[in-house]
PDB file of N, CA, C and O in Angstrom:
ATOM      1  N   MET A   1     -16.778  10.791  -2.921  1.00 50.00           N
ATOM      2  CA  MET A   1     -16.083  12.374  -3.162  1.00 50.00           C
ATOM      3  C   MET A   1     -15.431  13.222  -2.468  1.00 50.00           C
ATOM      4  O   MET A   1     -14.988  13.507  -2.344  1.00 50.00           O
ATOM      5  N   LYS A   2     -15.260  13.539  -3.890  1.00 55.00           N
ATOM      6  CA  LYS A   2     -13.895  14.548  -3.240  1.00 55.00           C
ATOM      7  C   LYS A   2     -14.488  15.698  -3.579  1.00 55.00           C
ATOM      8  O   LYS A   2     -15.227  16.168  -3.124  1.00 55.00           O
ATOM      9  N   ASP A   3     -13.261  16.484  -2.640  1.00 56.00           N
ATOM     10  CA  ASP A   3     -13.731  17.394  -1.802  1.00 56.00           C
ATOM     11  C   ASP A   3     -12.310  18.816  -2.454  1.00 56.00           C
ATOM     12  O   ASP A   3     -11.584  18.514  -2.375  1.00 56.00           O
ATOM     13  N   PRO A   4     -13.521  19.633  -2.860  1.00 57.00           N
ATOM     14  CA  PRO A   4     -12.623  20.714  -3.481  1.00 57.00           C
ATOM     15  C   PRO A   4     -12.343  22.121  -3.258  1.00 57.00           C
ATOM     16  O   PRO A   4     -11.124  22.231  -3.892  1.00 57.00           O
ATOM     17  N   ASP A   5     -12.336  21.366  -2.268  1.00 55.00           N
ATOM     18  CA  ASP A   5     -10.608  22.427  -1.158  1.00 55.00           C
ATOM     19  C   ASP A   5      -9.300  21.287  -1.147  1.00 55.00           C
ATOM     20  O   ASP A   5      -9.133  22.052  -1.211  1.00 55.00           O
ATOM     21  N   ARG A   6      -9.394  20.380  -1.048  1.00 53.00           N
ATOM     22  CA  ARG A   6      -8.059  19.450  -0.909  1.00 53.00           C
ATOM     23  C   ARG A   6      -7.759  19.685  -2.605  1.00 53.00           C
ATOM     24  O   ARG A   6      -7.469  19.568  -3.720  1.00 53.00           O
ATOM     25  N   ALA A   7      -6.455  19.886  -1.983  1.00 56.00           N
ATOM     26  CA  ALA A   7      -5.138  20.027  -3.621  1.00 56.00           C
ATOM     27  C   ALA A   7      -4.657  18.192  -3.534  1.00 56.00           C
ATOM     28  O   ALA A   7      -4.875  17.369  -2.979  1.00 56.00           O
ATOM     29  N   PRO A   8      -4.412  17.895  -5.000  1.00 60.00           N
ATOM     30  CA  PRO A   8      -4.421  16.974  -5.411  1.00 60.00           C
ATOM     31  C   PRO A   8      -2.697  16.649  -4.594  1.00 60.00           C
ATOM     32  O   PRO A   8      -1.922  17.271  -4.615  1.00 60.00           O
ATOM     33  N   HIS A   9      -2.555  15.239  -4.528  1.00 61.00           N
ATOM     34  CA  HIS A   9      -1.730  14.328  -3.622  1.00 61.00           C
ATOM     35  C   HIS A   9      -1.516  14.653  -2.001  1.00 61.00           C
ATOM     36  O   HIS A   9      -0.504  14.987  -1.449  1.00 61.00           O
ATOM     37  N   THR A  10      -3.034  15.210  -1.550  1.00 60.00           N
ATOM     38  CA  THR A  10      -2.280  15.999  -0.278  1.00 60.00           C
ATOM     39  C   THR A  10      -3.336  14.623   0.291  1.00 60.00           C
ATOM     40  O   THR A  10      -4.566  14.698   0.297  1.00 60.00           O
ATOM     41  N   LEU A  11      -2.793  14.160   2.056  1.00 60.00           N
ATOM     42  CA  LEU A  11      -4.357  13.650   2.825  1.00 60.00           C
ATOM     43  C   LEU A  11      -4.386  14.951   3.956  1.00 60.00           C
ATOM     44  O   LEU A  11      -3.786  14.792   4.651  1.00 60.00           O
ATOM     45  N   ARG A  12      -5.953  15.045   4.347  1.00 61.00           N
ATOM     46  CA  ARG A  12      -6.651  15.922   5.341  1.00 61.00           C
ATOM     47  C   ARG A  12      -6.573  15.066   6.541  1.00 61.00           C
ATOM     48  O   ARG A  12      -7.385  13.455   5.658  1.00 61.00           O
ATOM     49  N   VAL A  13      -6.125  15.260   7.649  1.00 62.00           N
ATOM     50  CA  VAL A  13      -6.444  14.036   8.773  1.00 62.00           C
ATOM     51  C   VAL A  13      -7.027  15.172   9.805  1.00 62.00           C
ATOM     52  O   VAL A  13      -5.664  16.048  10.644  1.00 62.00           O
ATOM     53  N   LEU A  14      -8.225  15.799  10.380  1.00 68.00           N
ATOM     54  CA  LEU A  14      -7.868  15.866  11.581  1.00 68.00           C
ATOM     55  C   LEU A  14      -8.011  18.043  11.358  1.00 68.00           C
ATOM     56  O   LEU A  14      -7.195  17.994  12.519  1.00 68.00           O
ATOM     57  N   GLY A  15      -7.435  18.117  10.029  1.00 66.00           N
ATOM     58  CA  GLY A  15      -8.078  19.375  10.352  1.00 66.00           C
ATOM     59  C   GLY A  15      -6.247  20.067  10.042  1.00 66.00           C
ATOM     60  O   GLY A  15      -5.837  20.771   9.378  1.00 66.00           O
ATOM     61  N   TRP A  16      -5.159  18.281  10.104  1.00 67.00           N
ATOM     62  CA  TRP A  16      -3.883  19.239   9.399  1.00 67.00           C
ATOM     63  C   TRP A  16      -3.477  18.894   7.923  1.00 67.00           C
ATOM     64  O   TRP A  16      -4.376  17.830   6.830  1.00 67.00           O
ATOM     65  N   GLN A  17      -2.487  18.731   7.284  1.00 67.00           N
ATOM     66  CA  GLN A  17      -2.568  18.853   5.319  1.00 67.00           C
ATOM     67  C   GLN A  17      -1.163  18.190   5.267  1.00 67.00           C
ATOM     68  O   GLN A  17      -0.098  18.541   6.230  1.00 67.00           O
ATOM     69  N   TYR A  18      -1.375  16.552   4.536  1.00 69.00           N
ATOM     70  CA  TYR A  18       0.475  16.254   4.806  1.00 69.00           C
ATOM     71  C   TYR A  18       0.137  15.620   3.040  1.00 69.00           C
ATOM     72  O   TYR A  18      -0.675  15.507   2.669  1.00 69.00           O
ATOM     73  N   ARG A  19       1.471  16.333   3.144  1.00 76.00           N
ATOM     74  CA  ARG A  19       1.668  15.800   1.233  1.00 76.00           C
ATOM     75  C   ARG A  19       2.036  14.501   1.603  1.00 76.00           C
ATOM     76  O   ARG A  19       2.701  13.450   2.014  1.00 76.00           O
ATOM     77  N   LEU A  20       1.111  13.260   0.685  1.00 78.00           N
ATOM     78  CA  LEU A  20       1.984  12.102  -0.014  1.00 78.00           C
ATOM     79  C   LEU A  20       2.936  11.914  -0.278  1.00 78.00           C
ATOM     80  O   LEU A  20       3.231  12.588  -1.384  1.00 78.00           O
ATOM     81  N   PRO A  21       4.253  11.313   0.291  1.00 79.00           N
ATOM     82  CA  PRO A  21       5.634  10.913  -1.308  1.00 79.00           C
ATOM     83  C   PRO A  21       5.254  10.431  -2.077  1.00 79.00           C
ATOM     84  O   PRO A  21       4.073   9.844  -2.436  1.00 79.00           O
ATOM     85  N   ALA A  22       6.402  10.121  -3.201  1.00 81.00           N
ATOM     86  CA  ALA A  22       5.789   9.796  -4.195  1.00 81.00           C
ATOM     87  C   ALA A  22       6.106   8.427  -4.581  1.00 81.00           C
ATOM     88  O   ALA A  22       5.036   7.606  -5.139  1.00 81.00           O
ATOM     89  N   ARG A  23       6.594   8.080  -3.556  1.00 83.00           N
ATOM     90  CA  ARG A  23       6.321   6.220  -3.591  1.00 83.00           C
ATOM     91  C   ARG A  23       6.188   6.047  -2.450  1.00 83.00           C
ATOM     92  O   ARG A  23       6.805   6.739  -1.222  1.00 83.00           O
ATOM     93  N   PHE A  24       6.244   4.848  -1.234  1.00 82.00           N
ATOM     94  CA  PHE A  24       6.083   4.417  -0.678  1.00 82.00           C
ATOM     95  C   PHE A  24       7.059   3.089  -0.741  1.00 82.00           C
ATOM     96  O   PHE A  24       6.795   1.662  -1.687  1.00 82.00           O
ATOM     97  N   VAL A  25       8.122   2.349   0.533  1.00 82.00           N
ATOM     98  CA  VAL A  25       8.759   1.818   0.657  1.00 82.00           C
ATOM     99  C   VAL A  25       8.573   0.735   1.967  1.00 82.00           C
ATOM    100  O   VAL A  25       8.941   1.520   2.768  1.00 82.00           O
ATOM    101  N   PHE A  26       8.305  -0.085   1.531  1.00 78.00           N
ATOM    102  CA  PHE A  26       8.797  -1.417   2.634  1.00 78.00           C
ATOM    103  C   PHE A  26       9.886  -2.572   2.649  1.00 78.00           C
ATOM    104  O   PHE A  26      10.283  -2.125   1.968  1.00 78.00           O
ATOM    105  N   THR A  27      10.274  -1.960   3.758  1.00 77.00           N
ATOM    106  CA  THR A  27      11.113  -3.892   4.339  1.00 77.00           C
ATOM    107  C   THR A  27      10.890  -3.538   5.202  1.00 77.00           C
ATOM    108  O   THR A  27      10.326  -3.825   5.658  1.00 77.00           O
ATOM    109  N   GLY A  28      11.821  -5.256   5.366  1.00 71.00           N
ATOM    110  CA  GLY A  28      12.328  -5.949   6.386  1.00 71.00           C
ATOM    111  C   GLY A  28      12.894  -7.246   7.061  1.00 71.00           C
ATOM    112  O   GLY A  28      13.838  -7.275   5.899  1.00 71.00           O
ATOM    113  N   LYS A  29      12.782  -8.243   7.884  1.00 70.00           N
ATOM    114  CA  LYS A  29      13.681  -9.279   7.854  1.00 70.00           C
ATOM    115  C   LYS A  29      13.246 -10.611   8.853  1.00 70.00           C
ATOM    116  O   LYS A  29      11.821  -9.877   9.478  1.00 70.00           O
ATOM    117  N   GLY A  30      13.709 -11.132   8.772  1.00 67.00           N
ATOM    118  CA  GLY A  30      12.887 -12.468   9.993  1.00 67.00           C
ATOM    119  C   GLY A  30      12.302 -13.453   9.210  1.00 67.00           C
ATOM    120  O   GLY A  30      12.499 -12.995   8.130  1.00 67.00           O
ATOM    121  N   TYR A  31      12.225 -13.979  10.171  1.00 65.00           N
ATOM    122  CA  TYR A  31      10.869 -15.523   9.685  1.00 65.00           C
ATOM    123  C   TYR A  31       9.354 -15.071  10.026  1.00 65.00           C
ATOM    124  O   TYR A  31       8.615 -15.551   9.779  1.00 65.00           O
ATOM    125  N   GLY A  32       9.084 -13.685  10.297  1.00 64.00           N
ATOM    126  CA  GLY A  32       7.748 -13.220  10.944  1.00 64.00           C
ATOM    127  C   GLY A  32       6.948 -14.607  11.809  1.00 64.00           C
ATOM    128  O   GLY A  32       7.690 -14.982  12.739  1.00 64.00           O
ATOM    129  N   HIS A  33       5.543 -14.037  11.768  1.00 68.00           N
ATOM    130  CA  HIS A  33       5.382 -14.540  12.657  1.00 68.00           C
ATOM    131  C   HIS A  33       4.072 -15.710  12.378  1.00 68.00           C
ATOM    132  O   HIS A  33       3.531 -16.266  13.275  1.00 68.00           O
ATOM    133  N   GLY A  34       4.664 -16.208  10.996  1.00 66.00           N
ATOM    134  CA  GLY A  34       3.285 -17.542  10.487  1.00 66.00           C
ATOM    135  C   GLY A  34       1.870 -16.503   9.979  1.00 66.00           C
ATOM    136  O   GLY A  34       0.884 -17.415   9.771  1.00 66.00           O
ATOM    137  N   VAL A  35       1.886 -15.699  10.034  1.00 72.00           N
ATOM    138  CA  VAL A  35       0.497 -15.149  10.110  1.00 72.00           C
ATOM    139  C   VAL A  35       1.025 -13.209   8.323  1.00 72.00           C
ATOM    140  O   VAL A  35       1.659 -13.064   8.878  1.00 72.00           O
ATOM    141  N   GLY A  36       0.276 -13.343   7.663  1.00 81.00           N
ATOM    142  CA  GLY A  36       0.132 -12.316   6.864  1.00 81.00           C
ATOM    143  C   GLY A  36       1.166 -12.914   5.415  1.00 81.00           C
ATOM    144  O   GLY A  36       0.762 -13.768   4.959  1.00 81.00           O
ATOM    145  N   MET A  37       2.363 -12.126   5.232  1.00 87.00           N
ATOM    146  CA  MET A  37       2.867 -12.412   3.823  1.00 87.00           C
ATOM    147  C   MET A  37       3.742 -12.752   4.427  1.00 87.00           C
ATOM    148  O   MET A  37       4.490 -12.656   4.489  1.00 87.00           O
ATOM    149  N   SER A  38       3.999 -14.435   3.261  1.00 87.00           N
ATOM    150  CA  SER A  38       5.723 -14.455   2.931  1.00 87.00           C
ATOM    151  C   SER A  38       6.315 -14.032   2.301  1.00 87.00           C
ATOM    152  O   SER A  38       6.057 -13.989   1.422  1.00 87.00           O
ATOM    153  N   GLN A  39       7.299 -13.065   2.570  1.00 85.00           N
ATOM    154  CA  GLN A  39       8.291 -12.424   1.941  1.00 85.00           C
ATOM    155  C   GLN A  39       9.078 -13.202   1.059  1.00 85.00           C
ATOM    156  O   GLN A  39       9.012 -12.780  -0.171  1.00 85.00           O
ATOM    157  N   TRP A  40       9.539 -14.547   1.285  1.00 87.00           N
ATOM    158  CA  TRP A  40       9.598 -15.195   0.304  1.00 87.00           C
ATOM    159  C   TRP A  40       8.655 -15.926  -0.782  1.00 87.00           C
ATOM    160  O   TRP A  40       9.340 -15.547  -1.560  1.00 87.00           O
ATOM    161  N   GLY A  41       7.314 -16.093  -0.589  1.00 91.00           N
ATOM    162  CA  GLY A  41       6.406 -16.353  -1.351  1.00 91.00           C
ATOM    163  C   GLY A  41       6.389 -15.128  -2.319  1.00 91.00           C
ATOM    164  O   GLY A  41       5.713 -15.233  -2.785  1.00 91.00           O
ATOM    165  N   ALA A  42       5.952 -13.914  -2.063  1.00 93.00           N
ATOM    166  CA  ALA A  42       5.566 -13.359  -2.238  1.00 93.00           C
ATOM    167  C   ALA A  42       6.854 -13.197  -3.085  1.00 93.00           C
ATOM    168  O   ALA A  42       6.902 -12.091  -4.326  1.00 93.00           O
ATOM    169  N   GLN A  43       8.200 -13.228  -3.249  1.00 94.00           N
ATOM    170  CA  GLN A  43       8.836 -13.111  -4.433  1.00 94.00           C
ATOM    171  C   GLN A  43       9.498 -14.370  -5.484  1.00 94.00           C
ATOM    172  O   GLN A  43       9.144 -13.347  -6.682  1.00 94.00           O
ATOM    173  N   GLY A  44       8.817 -14.698  -4.648  1.00 94.00           N
ATOM    174  CA  GLY A  44       8.756 -16.066  -5.616  1.00 94.00           C
ATOM    175  C   GLY A  44       7.308 -16.004  -7.000  1.00 94.00           C
ATOM    176  O   GLY A  44       7.654 -15.471  -7.603  1.00 94.00           O
ATOM    177  N   MET A  45       6.568 -15.587  -5.804  1.00 95.00           N
ATOM    178  CA  MET A  45       5.535 -14.756  -7.117  1.00 95.00           C
ATOM    179  C   MET A  45       5.718 -13.424  -7.288  1.00 95.00           C
ATOM    180  O   MET A  45       5.136 -13.788  -9.521  1.00 95.00           O
ATOM    181  N   ALA A  46       6.517 -12.772  -6.908  1.00 96.00           N
ATOM    182  CA  ALA A  46       6.751 -12.176  -8.677  1.00 96.00           C
ATOM    183  C   ALA A  46       7.660 -12.070  -9.450  1.00 96.00           C
ATOM    184  O   ALA A  46       7.335 -11.365 -10.350  1.00 96.00           O
ATOM    185  N   LEU A  47       8.958 -12.903  -8.374  1.00 96.00           N
ATOM    186  CA  LEU A  47       9.527 -13.108  -9.915  1.00 96.00           C
ATOM    187  C   LEU A  47       8.784 -14.752 -11.313  1.00 96.00           C
ATOM    188  O   LEU A  47       9.347 -14.718 -12.369  1.00 96.00           O
ATOM    189  N   GLY A  48       8.011 -15.072 -10.624  1.00 96.00           N
ATOM    190  CA  GLY A  48       7.168 -15.596 -11.478  1.00 96.00           C
ATOM    191  C   GLY A  48       6.341 -14.994 -12.333  1.00 96.00           C
ATOM    192  O   GLY A  48       5.247 -15.561 -13.170  1.00 96.00           O
ATOM    193  N   GLY A  49       5.907 -13.460 -12.491  1.00 97.00           N
ATOM    194  CA  GLY A  49       5.526 -13.205 -13.163  1.00 97.00           C
ATOM    195  C   GLY A  49       4.083 -12.267 -12.508  1.00 97.00           C
ATOM    196  O   GLY A  49       3.571 -11.041 -13.227  1.00 97.00           O
ATOM    197  N   ARG A  50       3.794 -12.200 -11.097  1.00 96.00           N
ATOM    198  CA  ARG A  50       3.002 -11.835 -10.959  1.00 96.00           C
ATOM    199  C   ARG A  50       2.245 -10.805 -10.589  1.00 96.00           C
ATOM    200  O   ARG A  50       4.047 -10.697  -9.773  1.00 96.00           O
ATOM    201  N   SER A  51       1.848  -9.148 -10.398  1.00 96.00           N
ATOM    202  CA  SER A  51       1.579  -8.537 -10.478  1.00 96.00           C
ATOM    203  C   SER A  51       1.234  -8.188  -8.360  1.00 96.00           C
ATOM    204  O   SER A  51       1.563  -9.179  -7.589  1.00 96.00           O
ATOM    205  N   ALA A  52       1.906  -6.823  -7.602  1.00 93.00           N
ATOM    206  CA  ALA A  52       1.701  -6.315  -6.597  1.00 93.00           C
ATOM    207  C   ALA A  52       0.340  -6.936  -6.378  1.00 93.00           C
ATOM    208  O   ALA A  52       0.520  -7.143  -4.899  1.00 93.00           O
ATOM    209  N   GLU A  53      -0.593  -6.432  -7.225  1.00 93.00           N
ATOM    210  CA  GLU A  53      -2.677  -6.888  -6.822  1.00 93.00           C
ATOM    211  C   GLU A  53      -2.654  -8.388  -5.878  1.00 93.00           C
ATOM    212  O   GLU A  53      -3.311  -8.314  -5.619  1.00 93.00           O
ATOM    213  N   GLU A  54      -1.777  -8.530  -7.800  1.00 94.00           N
ATOM    214  CA  GLU A  54      -2.417 -10.147  -7.789  1.00 94.00           C
ATOM    215  C   GLU A  54      -1.360 -11.088  -5.875  1.00 94.00           C
ATOM    216  O   GLU A  54      -1.970 -11.651  -5.225  1.00 94.00           O
ATOM    217  N   ILE A  55      -0.383 -10.691  -5.378  1.00 94.00           N
ATOM    218  CA  ILE A  55       0.190 -11.261  -4.484  1.00 94.00           C
ATOM    219  C   ILE A  55      -0.644 -10.895  -3.589  1.00 94.00           C
ATOM    220  O   ILE A  55      -0.609 -11.408  -2.558  1.00 94.00           O
ATOM    221  N   LEU A  56      -1.155  -9.491  -3.400  1.00 92.00           N
ATOM    222  CA  LEU A  56      -1.683  -9.006  -2.018  1.00 92.00           C
ATOM    223  C   LEU A  56      -3.142  -9.526  -1.979  1.00 92.00           C
ATOM    224  O   LEU A  56      -3.240  -9.940  -0.729  1.00 92.00           O
ATOM    225  N   ARG A  57      -3.503  -9.567  -3.109  1.00 92.00           N
ATOM    226  CA  ARG A  57      -4.354 -10.561  -2.432  1.00 92.00           C
ATOM    227  C   ARG A  57      -4.402 -12.184  -2.487  1.00 92.00           C
ATOM    228  O   ARG A  57      -6.208 -12.497  -2.028  1.00 92.00           O
ATOM    229  N   HIS A  58      -3.972 -12.655  -3.237  1.00 92.00           N
ATOM    230  CA  HIS A  58      -3.592 -14.326  -2.396  1.00 92.00           C
ATOM    231  C   HIS A  58      -3.446 -13.887  -0.833  1.00 92.00           C
ATOM    232  O   HIS A  58      -3.423 -14.963  -0.329  1.00 92.00           O
ATOM    233  N   TYR A  59      -2.470 -12.549  -0.244  1.00 89.00           N
ATOM    234  CA  TYR A  59      -2.193 -13.422   0.619  1.00 89.00           C
ATOM    235  C   TYR A  59      -3.054 -12.353   1.739  1.00 89.00           C
ATOM    236  O   TYR A  59      -3.681 -13.298   2.925  1.00 89.00           O
ATOM    237  N   TYR A  60      -4.468 -11.924   1.454  1.00 88.00           N
ATOM    238  CA  TYR A  60      -5.222 -10.571   2.474  1.00 88.00           C
ATOM    239  C   TYR A  60      -6.669 -11.227   1.247  1.00 88.00           C
ATOM    240  O   TYR A  60      -6.722 -10.145   0.513  1.00 88.00           O
ATOM    241  N   PHE A  61      -7.325 -11.676   1.756  1.00 85.00           N
ATOM    242  CA  PHE A  61      -8.229 -12.189   1.201  1.00 85.00           C
ATOM    243  C   PHE A  61      -9.515 -11.299   1.539  1.00 85.00           C
ATOM    244  O   PHE A  61      -9.634 -10.471   2.827  1.00 85.00           O
ATOM    245  N   GLY A  62     -10.434 -10.163   0.775  1.00 87.00           N
ATOM    246  CA  GLY A  62     -11.545  -9.764   0.367  1.00 87.00           C
ATOM    247  C   GLY A  62     -11.083  -8.523   0.505  1.00 87.00           C
ATOM    248  O   GLY A  62     -11.707  -6.971   1.175  1.00 87.00           O
ATOM    249  N   ILE A  63      -9.957  -7.890   0.366  1.00 87.00           N
ATOM    250  CA  ILE A  63      -9.095  -7.049   0.615  1.00 87.00           C
ATOM    251  C   ILE A  63      -9.705  -5.688  -0.092  1.00 87.00           C
ATOM    252  O   ILE A  63      -9.956  -6.096  -1.926  1.00 87.00           O
ATOM    253  N   ASP A  64      -9.453  -4.589  -0.033  1.00 88.00           N
ATOM    254  CA  ASP A  64     -10.314  -2.979  -1.715  1.00 88.00           C
ATOM    255  C   ASP A  64      -9.189  -2.770  -1.689  1.00 88.00           C
ATOM    256  O   ASP A  64      -8.077  -1.775  -0.501  1.00 88.00           O
ATOM    257  N   ILE A  65      -7.899  -2.223  -2.281  1.00 87.00           N
ATOM    258  CA  ILE A  65      -7.361  -1.456  -3.306  1.00 87.00           C
ATOM    259  C   ILE A  65      -7.342  -0.593  -3.815  1.00 87.00           C
ATOM    260  O   ILE A  65      -8.291  -0.497  -4.943  1.00 87.00           O
ATOM    261  N   THR A  66      -6.921   1.285  -3.502  1.00 85.00           N
ATOM    262  CA  THR A  66      -7.259   1.639  -3.772  1.00 85.00           C
ATOM    263  C   THR A  66      -6.126   2.358  -3.984  1.00 85.00           C
ATOM    264  O   THR A  66      -4.886   2.591  -3.114  1.00 85.00           O
ATOM    265  N   ASN A  67      -6.590   3.626  -4.432  1.00 82.00           N
ATOM    266  CA  ASN A  67      -5.289   4.516  -4.968  1.00 82.00           C
ATOM    267  C   ASN A  67      -5.437   6.124  -3.501  1.00 82.00           C
ATOM    268  O   ASN A  67      -5.968   6.892  -3.356  1.00 82.00           O
ATOM    269  N   LEU A  68      -4.812   6.679  -2.847  1.00 81.00           N
ATOM    270  CA  LEU A  68      -4.781   7.658  -2.191  1.00 81.00           C
ATOM    271  C   LEU A  68      -4.034   8.445  -3.075  1.00 81.00           C
ATOM    272  O   LEU A  68      -4.228   9.668  -2.354  1.00 81.00           O
ATOM    273  N   GLY A  69      -3.982   8.455  -4.351  1.00 73.00           N
ATOM    274  CA  GLY A  69      -4.274  10.049  -4.938  1.00 73.00           C
ATOM    275  C   GLY A  69      -2.570  10.331  -5.925  1.00 73.00           C
ATOM    276  O   GLY A  69      -2.527  10.993  -6.596  1.00 73.00           O
ATOM    277  N   GLY A  70      -1.805   8.967  -5.230  1.00 63.00           N
ATOM    278  CA  GLY A  70      -0.216   9.459  -5.824  1.00 63.00           C
ATOM    279  C   GLY A  70      -0.650   8.932  -7.517  1.00 63.00           C
ATOM    280  O   GLY A  70      -1.523   8.789  -8.603  1.00 63.00           O
ATOM    281  N   GLY A  71       1.148   8.714  -8.021  1.00 58.00           N
ATOM    282  CA  GLY A  71       1.132   8.257  -9.084  1.00 58.00           C
ATOM    283  C   GLY A  71       0.770   6.912  -9.471  1.00 58.00           C
ATOM    284  O   GLY A  71       0.113   6.285  -8.058  1.00 58.00           O
ATOM    285  N   ALA A  72       0.450   6.399 -10.250  1.00 55.00           N
ATOM    286  CA  ALA A  72      -0.491   5.472 -10.862  1.00 55.00           C
ATOM    287  C   ALA A  72       0.614   3.675 -11.175  1.00 55.00           C
ATOM    288  O   ALA A  72       1.600   3.595 -11.272  1.00 55.00           O
TER     289      ALA A  72
END
């Protein structure tokens, strides 16, 4: 349900309003903990032409991918 008082591209949390960034950048290093997404595996899938959504669904079963109001 849309909130008619909410400005586009903002997120309201407990009465505060935050502006969402135009994009999110995730960085990492190391070998991880052996759970979740393999950075090397994800890179290989991306280089093989898989989309970000396909990669996420490969590593995280049963997830819902939604738009927070930013760009498509």
